[in-house]
Amino acid sequence: MGIIERIKEIEAEMARTQKNKATEYHLGQLKAKIAKLRTQLLEPPKGSSAGGDGFEVTKFGHGRVALIGFPSVGKSTLLTMLTGTHSEAASYEFTTLTCIPGIIHYNDTKIQLLDLPGIIEGASEGKGRGRQVIAVAKSSDLVLMVLDASKSEGHRQILTRELESVGLRLNKRPPQIYFKKKKTGGISFNSTLPLTHVDEKLCYQILHEYKIHNAELLFREDATVDDLIDVIEGNRKYIKCVYVYNKIDVIGIDDVDKLARRPNSVVISCNLKLNLDRLLSKMWEEMGLVRVYTKPQGQQPDFSDPVVLSADRGGCTVEDFCNHIHRNLIKDVKYVLVWGTSARHYPQHCGLGHVLQDEDVVQIVKKKEKEEGGRGRFKSHSTAPARISDRQKKAPLKT
């Protein structure tokens, strides 16, 4: 029996099992088995080379955004309108067969936008090059899920389910669970608050399913069984997602208003060029890019070429800013002067731990090289040679 058949068999058993206090341990074990099998499904087959037939796209710019959706929802048209890069668009499905990159120039930054082939139900099992598409989405900073506003709500649920089954968690944060394997000592279970979804016995059973018998486990929040499995697996990717409803020109105004009020959603029309500026501002807001301008000593700030930082790519502190310029610069920093919204007064003397905000101006003051032994009559050592034989002999006097 193959892995996919075993997954479907366990899912059928979970559907048959009633959910109550007596069966929660059995259901927890079944969830752990499914997670293990799905991890095996993502691994390359044994004996094959390391390189696959994925999409080769070089990272470029200050951020990467992936367009994901069903075929013929307007992904290629959206890429062409936002970036100017031509992507073939036609009235039949699967027009785009490979990954097409484009660059959005927005707020003095460059954002890479990737037009990916449409994915279908069963993409997590490899149907329609689904695995390659989802692998590119894992390397992105933001996912734009393009949906057809005239279709049913089921498309959004199908895409979310396909992405979650391969380890992508949309608009979620990592669970506050500390987990560490040990060599000896058994399983140490602790929690800082009352747990309502799991208990000690259920955690032991899930860990034994993974053949883990020595570990430390600490819950800092009221997490579920799925959160615990995600932490044990350790290969989950937490990505922000914006739901983009295209083709709003073919539905009524009441339906448009209902879609626009949903969380993390933007309604657009590529045909009539409606609300594209709102989509760009929503992308900027979700990516959390921070522009920092440099100011040389005694000169005006340089507002033409900012240093772009983000919390997902390294961090937004002064130390990250210095490392972005040069990795050896941090050794010579004496202090930093900051102007902008992160400063309490202008300018503010800051250390390396100060968190910068968008459009701050930074001036770095470097340490001065100390002269050894002081100056003038305060010199602690003579300039004379150390040995008598090294002294320069004076010329004899003329008589």
Short mmCIF file of C-alpha atoms in Angstrom, two decimals:
data_model
loop_
_atom_site.label_atom_id
_atom_site.label_comp_id
_atom_site.label_asym_id
_atom_site.label_seq_id
_atom_site.Cartn_x
_atom_site.Cartn_y
_atom_site.Cartn_z
CA MET A 1 0.00 0.00 0.00
CA GLY A 2 1.37 3.41 -0.99
CA ILE A 3 1.70 6.46 1.26
CA ILE A 4 -1.29 8.26 -0.33
CA GLU A 5 -3.53 5.22 0.19
CA ARG A 6 -2.45 4.92 3.83
CA ILE A 7 -3.20 8.63 4.39
CA LYS A 8 -6.68 8.24 2.88
CA GLU A 9 -7.33 5.13 5.01
CA ILE A 10 -6.39 6.98 8.23
CA GLU A 11 -8.52 9.99 7.20
CA ALA A 12 -11.49 7.64 6.64
CA GLU A 13 -10.94 6.12 10.09
CA MET A 14 -10.87 9.61 11.65
CA ALA A 15 -14.11 10.49 9.87
CA ARG A 16 -15.76 7.32 11.27
CA THR A 17 -14.55 7.93 14.84
CA GLN A 18 -16.83 9.93 17.13
CA LYS A 19 -15.20 12.89 18.86
CA ASN A 20 -15.54 12.66 22.64
CA LYS A 21 -13.40 12.43 25.77
CA ALA A 22 -12.81 8.69 25.34
CA THR A 23 -11.56 8.87 21.74
CA GLU A 24 -9.38 12.03 21.89
CA TYR A 25 -6.20 9.99 22.57
CA HIS A 26 -6.90 7.71 19.58
CA LEU A 27 -7.58 10.72 17.32
CA GLY A 28 -4.36 12.39 18.50
CA GLN A 29 -2.35 9.30 17.52
CA LEU A 30 -4.03 9.20 14.10
CA LYS A 31 -3.18 12.88 13.50
CA ALA A 32 0.46 12.18 14.35
CA LYS A 33 0.51 9.23 11.91
CA ILE A 34 -0.89 11.40 9.10
CA ALA A 35 1.69 14.13 9.78
CA LYS A 36 4.52 11.55 9.60
CA LEU A 37 3.22 10.12 6.32
CA ARG A 38 2.83 13.58 4.75
CA THR A 39 6.42 14.41 5.70
CA GLN A 40 7.54 11.20 3.96
CA LEU A 41 5.47 12.20 0.91
CA LEU A 42 7.42 15.47 0.60
CA GLU A 43 10.82 13.77 0.75
CA PRO A 44 12.45 12.97 -2.63
CA PRO A 45 12.38 9.27 -3.59
CA LYS A 46 15.40 7.21 -2.55
CA GLY A 47 18.07 6.74 -5.18
CA SER A 48 17.18 9.94 -7.05
CA SER A 49 19.59 12.85 -7.39
CA ALA A 50 19.33 15.88 -5.14
CA GLY A 51 18.23 18.17 -7.98
CA GLY A 52 14.58 18.05 -8.99
CA ASP A 53 12.50 19.44 -11.80
CA GLY A 54 11.42 22.52 -9.84
CA PHE A 55 11.21 26.14 -10.97
CA GLU A 56 14.60 27.89 -10.89
CA VAL A 57 14.01 31.50 -9.86
CA THR A 58 16.84 33.60 -8.46
CA LYS A 59 15.89 35.77 -5.48
CA PHE A 60 15.97 39.45 -6.40
CA GLY A 61 14.94 42.65 -4.68
CA HIS A 62 13.94 43.36 -1.09
CA GLY A 63 11.04 40.87 -0.89
CA ARG A 64 9.36 38.03 -2.75
CA VAL A 65 5.61 37.62 -3.34
CA ALA A 66 4.05 34.49 -4.90
CA LEU A 67 0.73 34.40 -6.79
CA ILE A 68 -1.19 31.20 -6.02
CA GLY A 69 -4.63 30.22 -7.27
CA PHE A 70 -6.72 27.99 -9.46
CA PRO A 71 -6.26 28.14 -13.26
CA SER A 72 -7.87 31.09 -15.13
CA VAL A 73 -8.46 33.43 -12.15
CA GLY A 74 -6.32 36.30 -13.52
CA LYS A 75 -2.84 35.71 -12.05
CA SER A 76 -0.96 36.38 -15.31
CA THR A 77 -3.03 39.51 -16.03
CA LEU A 78 -2.33 40.80 -12.52
CA LEU A 79 1.43 40.24 -12.95
CA THR A 80 1.39 42.12 -16.29
CA MET A 81 -0.51 45.07 -14.80
CA LEU A 82 1.63 45.41 -11.65
CA THR A 83 5.10 44.80 -13.12
CA GLY A 84 4.87 45.38 -16.87
CA THR A 85 6.36 41.90 -17.50
CA HIS A 86 4.42 40.08 -20.22
CA SER A 87 2.86 36.82 -19.07
CA GLU A 88 0.72 34.90 -21.55
CA ALA A 89 -3.00 35.14 -20.75
CA ALA A 90 -5.68 33.23 -22.65
CA SER A 91 -9.24 31.96 -22.22
CA TYR A 92 -8.16 28.35 -21.57
CA GLU A 93 -6.77 26.82 -18.35
CA PHE A 94 -3.06 26.17 -17.63
CA THR A 95 -1.83 28.94 -19.95
CA THR A 96 1.14 29.51 -17.62
CA LEU A 97 3.29 26.35 -17.45
CA THR A 98 6.36 27.67 -15.63
CA CYS A 99 7.28 30.38 -13.11
CA ILE A 100 7.42 33.91 -14.57
CA PRO A 101 9.07 36.60 -12.38
CA GLY A 102 8.43 40.35 -12.47
CA ILE A 103 9.59 43.35 -10.42
CA ILE A 104 7.30 45.86 -8.68
CA HIS A 105 8.91 49.27 -8.00
CA TYR A 106 7.05 50.63 -4.98
CA ASN A 107 8.16 53.17 -2.32
CA ASP A 108 11.84 53.13 -3.45
CA THR A 109 11.97 49.34 -3.08
CA LYS A 110 12.00 46.41 -5.50
CA ILE A 111 9.58 43.55 -4.80
CA GLN A 112 9.80 40.33 -6.83
CA LEU A 113 6.40 39.02 -7.96
CA LEU A 114 6.17 35.39 -9.16
CA ASP A 115 3.40 34.17 -11.46
CA LEU A 116 3.04 30.44 -10.77
CA PRO A 117 1.02 27.82 -12.70
CA GLY A 118 -2.50 27.22 -11.40
CA ILE A 119 -2.84 24.49 -8.78
CA ILE A 120 -5.75 22.07 -8.50
CA GLU A 121 -7.23 19.87 -5.80
CA GLY A 122 -4.70 17.16 -4.92
CA ALA A 123 -1.68 19.42 -5.58
CA SER A 124 -0.08 18.36 -2.28
CA GLU A 125 0.04 14.77 -3.65
CA GLY A 126 1.84 15.94 -6.81
CA LYS A 127 -1.06 16.53 -9.21
CA GLY A 128 -0.48 19.22 -11.87
CA ARG A 129 3.08 20.10 -10.73
CA GLY A 130 1.54 21.09 -7.40
CA ARG A 131 4.61 20.25 -5.32
CA GLN A 132 6.92 22.50 -7.37
CA VAL A 133 4.45 25.39 -7.12
CA ILE A 134 4.11 25.00 -3.35
CA ALA A 135 7.92 24.71 -2.94
CA VAL A 136 8.33 28.15 -4.56
CA ALA A 137 5.59 29.53 -2.30
CA LYS A 138 7.53 28.28 0.75
CA SER A 139 10.49 30.49 -0.20
CA SER A 140 8.31 33.63 -0.46
CA ASP A 141 7.78 36.38 2.10
CA LEU A 142 4.09 36.79 1.22
CA VAL A 143 1.47 34.71 -0.61
CA LEU A 144 -1.22 36.38 -2.72
CA MET A 145 -4.05 33.86 -3.06
CA VAL A 146 -5.91 34.98 -6.20
CA LEU A 147 -9.56 33.87 -6.19
CA ASP A 148 -12.46 34.31 -8.61
CA ALA A 149 -15.10 36.46 -6.91
CA SER A 150 -17.85 34.90 -9.04
CA LYS A 151 -17.02 31.33 -7.93
CA SER A 152 -18.00 29.63 -4.67
CA GLU A 153 -16.18 30.02 -1.35
CA GLY A 154 -14.99 26.41 -1.60
CA HIS A 155 -11.96 27.41 -3.71
CA ARG A 156 -10.40 29.31 -0.81
CA GLN A 157 -10.90 26.37 1.56
CA ILE A 158 -9.46 23.87 -0.95
CA LEU A 159 -6.32 25.98 -1.53
CA THR A 160 -5.82 26.55 2.21
CA ARG A 161 -6.17 22.81 2.87
CA GLU A 162 -3.68 21.93 0.09
CA LEU A 163 -1.10 24.42 1.44
CA GLU A 164 -1.55 23.31 5.06
CA SER A 165 -1.12 19.63 4.15
CA VAL A 166 2.46 20.35 2.95
CA GLY A 167 3.47 22.37 6.02
CA LEU A 168 2.47 25.95 5.08
CA ARG A 169 0.62 27.82 7.83
CA LEU A 170 -1.18 30.92 6.54
CA ASN A 171 -1.60 33.98 8.79
CA LYS A 172 -0.58 32.05 11.90
CA ARG A 173 2.29 32.50 14.32
CA PRO A 174 4.50 29.70 15.66
CA PRO A 175 2.98 28.08 18.78
CA GLN A 176 4.53 28.97 22.12
CA ILE A 177 5.76 25.45 22.89
CA TYR A 178 9.34 24.65 23.96
CA PHE A 179 10.47 21.22 22.77
CA LYS A 180 13.95 19.70 23.03
CA LYS A 181 15.10 16.11 22.61
CA LYS A 182 17.41 14.60 25.24
CA LYS A 183 19.54 11.49 25.45
CA THR A 184 18.35 10.33 28.89
CA GLY A 185 15.97 11.36 31.66
CA GLY A 186 12.57 10.46 30.23
CA ILE A 187 9.90 12.99 29.21
CA SER A 188 9.63 16.19 31.26
CA PHE A 189 6.15 17.79 30.86
CA ASN A 190 5.33 21.29 32.16
CA SER A 191 2.93 24.13 31.40
CA THR A 192 2.66 27.74 32.56
CA LEU A 193 -1.16 27.81 32.34
CA PRO A 194 -4.11 25.36 32.44
CA LEU A 195 -4.43 23.28 29.25
CA THR A 196 -7.88 22.55 27.82
CA HIS A 197 -7.05 20.81 24.51
CA VAL A 198 -4.25 18.40 25.51
CA ASP A 199 -3.07 16.66 28.67
CA GLU A 200 0.08 14.83 29.76
CA LYS A 201 -1.10 11.36 28.68
CA LEU A 202 -1.97 12.57 25.14
CA CYS A 203 1.43 14.27 24.76
CA TYR A 204 3.20 11.07 25.86
CA GLN A 205 1.26 9.02 23.27
CA ILE A 206 2.09 11.44 20.44
CA LEU A 207 5.80 11.51 21.41
CA HIS A 208 5.88 7.68 21.55
CA GLU A 209 4.34 7.62 18.05
CA TYR A 210 7.43 9.56 16.90
CA LYS A 211 9.64 7.15 18.94
CA ILE A 212 10.70 9.97 21.27
CA HIS A 213 11.16 8.75 24.85
CA ASN A 214 13.48 11.45 26.27
CA ALA A 215 12.52 15.09 25.82
CA GLU A 216 11.61 18.38 27.50
CA LEU A 217 8.15 19.80 26.75
CA LEU A 218 6.91 23.19 28.02
CA PHE A 219 3.58 24.77 27.03
CA ARG A 220 3.47 28.58 27.23
CA GLU A 221 -0.03 28.79 25.70
CA ASP A 222 -3.20 26.71 25.50
CA ALA A 223 -2.17 24.87 22.31
CA THR A 224 -3.97 22.13 20.39
CA VAL A 225 -2.81 18.67 19.26
CA ASP A 226 -2.04 20.05 15.77
CA ASP A 227 0.21 22.74 17.26
CA LEU A 228 2.18 20.11 19.21
CA ILE A 229 2.61 17.97 16.06
CA ASP A 230 3.84 21.05 14.13
CA VAL A 231 6.49 21.73 16.80
CA ILE A 232 7.66 18.08 16.85
CA GLU A 233 7.88 17.95 13.03
CA GLY A 234 9.86 21.22 12.99
CA ASN A 235 9.48 21.80 9.22
CA ARG A 236 6.47 24.13 9.22
CA LYS A 237 6.65 27.50 7.46
CA TYR A 238 4.54 30.38 8.78
CA ILE A 239 3.69 32.82 5.96
CA LYS A 240 1.42 35.84 5.70
CA CYS A 241 -1.32 35.55 3.10
CA VAL A 242 -3.58 38.11 1.39
CA TYR A 243 -6.76 36.87 -0.31
CA VAL A 244 -7.24 38.74 -3.60
CA TYR A 245 -10.74 38.50 -5.11
CA ASN A 246 -10.52 39.25 -8.84
CA LYS A 247 -13.36 39.81 -11.37
CA ILE A 248 -15.55 41.91 -9.04
CA ASP A 249 -17.03 43.59 -12.13
CA VAL A 250 -19.24 40.52 -12.78
CA ILE A 251 -20.94 40.38 -9.32
CA GLY A 252 -23.24 42.72 -7.42
CA ILE A 253 -22.15 45.56 -5.12
CA ASP A 254 -23.53 43.76 -2.02
CA ASP A 255 -21.32 40.72 -2.70
CA VAL A 256 -18.30 42.98 -3.27
CA ASP A 257 -18.94 44.74 0.06
CA LYS A 258 -19.22 41.37 1.84
CA LEU A 259 -15.91 40.11 0.35
CA ALA A 260 -14.06 43.37 1.08
CA ARG A 261 -14.97 43.24 4.78
CA ARG A 262 -13.34 39.85 5.32
CA PRO A 263 -9.99 39.83 7.16
CA ASN A 264 -6.81 39.90 5.00
CA SER A 265 -8.90 40.35 1.84
CA VAL A 266 -8.69 42.79 -1.08
CA VAL A 267 -11.17 43.03 -3.97
CA ILE A 268 -9.85 44.03 -7.42
CA SER A 269 -10.73 43.94 -11.10
CA CYS A 270 -7.87 43.50 -13.58
CA ASN A 271 -10.28 44.05 -16.48
CA LEU A 272 -11.35 47.54 -15.29
CA LYS A 273 -8.13 48.27 -13.31
CA LEU A 274 -10.03 48.73 -10.04
CA ASN A 275 -8.42 48.94 -6.56
CA LEU A 276 -4.89 47.94 -7.65
CA ASP A 277 -3.35 50.76 -5.55
CA ARG A 278 -5.10 49.34 -2.45
CA LEU A 279 -3.62 45.92 -3.24
CA LEU A 280 -0.10 47.38 -3.40
CA SER A 281 -0.52 49.22 -0.09
CA LYS A 282 -1.87 46.04 1.55
CA MET A 283 1.17 44.09 0.26
CA TRP A 284 3.50 46.76 1.67
CA GLU A 285 1.71 46.69 5.03
CA GLU A 286 1.84 42.89 5.33
CA MET A 287 5.50 42.56 4.29
CA GLY A 288 6.59 45.08 6.95
CA LEU A 289 9.54 46.48 4.98
CA VAL A 290 11.51 49.24 6.78
CA ARG A 291 13.38 51.88 4.74
CA VAL A 292 16.38 53.43 6.51
CA TYR A 293 18.25 56.39 4.99
CA THR A 294 21.94 57.05 5.68
CA LYS A 295 23.42 60.41 6.68
CA PRO A 296 27.17 61.05 6.38
CA GLN A 297 28.69 63.31 9.09
CA GLY A 298 28.30 66.99 8.25
CA GLN A 299 26.21 66.32 5.12
CA GLN A 300 22.56 66.04 4.12
CA PRO A 301 20.83 62.62 4.25
CA ASP A 302 20.80 60.50 1.10
CA PHE A 303 17.10 59.94 0.30
CA SER A 304 17.74 58.36 -3.11
CA ASP A 305 18.88 54.85 -2.10
CA PRO A 306 17.49 53.49 1.21
CA VAL A 307 18.70 50.44 3.10
CA VAL A 308 15.66 48.11 3.26
CA LEU A 309 15.25 45.88 6.33
CA SER A 310 12.48 43.52 7.41
CA ALA A 311 11.70 41.41 10.47
CA ASP A 312 11.53 38.25 8.31
CA ARG A 313 14.93 38.87 6.68
CA GLY A 314 17.38 39.46 9.50
CA GLY A 315 15.63 42.05 11.69
CA CYS A 316 15.21 45.81 12.02
CA THR A 317 17.68 46.82 14.77
CA VAL A 318 20.69 49.13 14.43
CA GLU A 319 22.93 46.05 14.61
CA ASP A 320 21.11 44.50 11.62
CA PHE A 321 21.45 47.82 9.76
CA CYS A 322 25.24 47.85 10.33
CA ASN A 323 25.58 44.21 9.24
CA HIS A 324 23.59 45.03 6.10
CA ILE A 325 26.15 47.69 5.14
CA HIS A 326 29.26 45.67 6.10
CA ARG A 327 29.78 42.83 8.55
CA ASN A 328 32.95 44.38 10.03
CA LEU A 329 31.38 47.82 10.57
CA ILE A 330 29.84 46.84 13.90
CA LYS A 331 33.28 46.61 15.58
CA ASP A 332 34.01 50.29 14.90
CA VAL A 333 30.62 51.77 15.95
CA LYS A 334 30.84 54.17 18.90
CA TYR A 335 27.19 55.26 18.86
CA VAL A 336 24.42 56.01 16.37
CA LEU A 337 22.32 59.15 15.84
CA VAL A 338 18.72 58.49 14.76
CA TRP A 339 16.08 60.85 13.37
CA GLY A 340 12.54 59.60 12.71
CA THR A 341 9.50 58.00 14.32
CA SER A 342 11.55 55.54 16.40
CA ALA A 343 13.47 58.39 18.12
CA ARG A 344 12.12 60.16 21.23
CA HIS A 345 13.96 63.37 20.35
CA TYR A 346 16.04 64.55 17.38
CA PRO A 347 18.71 63.31 17.17
CA GLN A 348 18.68 60.44 19.66
CA HIS A 349 21.88 58.66 20.72
CA CYS A 350 21.15 54.94 20.27
CA GLY A 351 22.91 51.65 20.84
CA LEU A 352 22.95 48.53 18.71
CA GLY A 353 19.70 47.17 20.15
CA HIS A 354 17.53 50.13 19.06
CA VAL A 355 14.65 49.04 16.76
CA LEU A 356 14.36 51.20 13.63
CA GLN A 357 11.09 52.16 11.93
CA ASP A 358 10.14 53.06 8.38
CA GLU A 359 11.85 56.18 6.91
CA ASP A 360 14.29 56.69 9.80
CA VAL A 361 17.56 58.55 9.14
CA VAL A 362 20.71 57.06 10.70
CA GLN A 363 24.19 58.51 11.18
CA ILE A 364 26.92 56.16 12.40
CA VAL A 365 29.72 57.64 14.55
CA LYS A 366 32.82 55.46 14.54
CA LYS A 367 35.44 55.06 17.25
CA LYS A 368 38.62 57.13 16.89
CA GLU A 369 41.94 55.35 16.85
CA LYS A 370 43.78 56.01 20.11
CA GLU A 371 47.37 57.21 20.05
CA GLU A 372 49.55 54.93 22.13
CA GLY A 373 51.09 56.45 25.26
CA GLY A 374 49.46 59.91 25.24
CA ARG A 375 50.68 63.18 23.70
CA GLY A 376 53.53 65.69 24.23
CA ARG A 377 55.02 65.70 27.69
CA PHE A 378 52.45 63.13 28.82
CA LYS A 379 54.07 60.44 26.71
CA SER A 380 54.62 57.31 28.72
CA HIS A 381 57.58 56.09 26.69
CA SER A 382 60.52 57.59 24.84
CA THR A 383 61.03 57.51 21.09
CA ALA A 384 64.67 56.52 21.60
CA PRO A 385 65.80 53.04 20.45
CA ALA A 386 65.46 50.24 22.96
CA ARG A 387 69.08 49.01 22.59
CA ILE A 388 72.26 51.10 22.81
CA SER A 389 73.72 49.40 19.74
CA ASP A 390 70.77 50.64 17.67
CA ARG A 391 71.43 54.32 18.46
CA GLN A 392 72.50 56.47 15.57
CA LYS A 393 76.07 57.70 16.17
CA LYS A 394 76.66 61.43 15.79
CA ALA A 395 79.25 62.66 13.32
CA PRO A 396 82.54 63.71 14.96
CA LEU A 397 83.05 67.44 15.54
CA LYS A 398 85.21 69.28 13.04
CA THR A 399 88.28 70.93 14.61
#
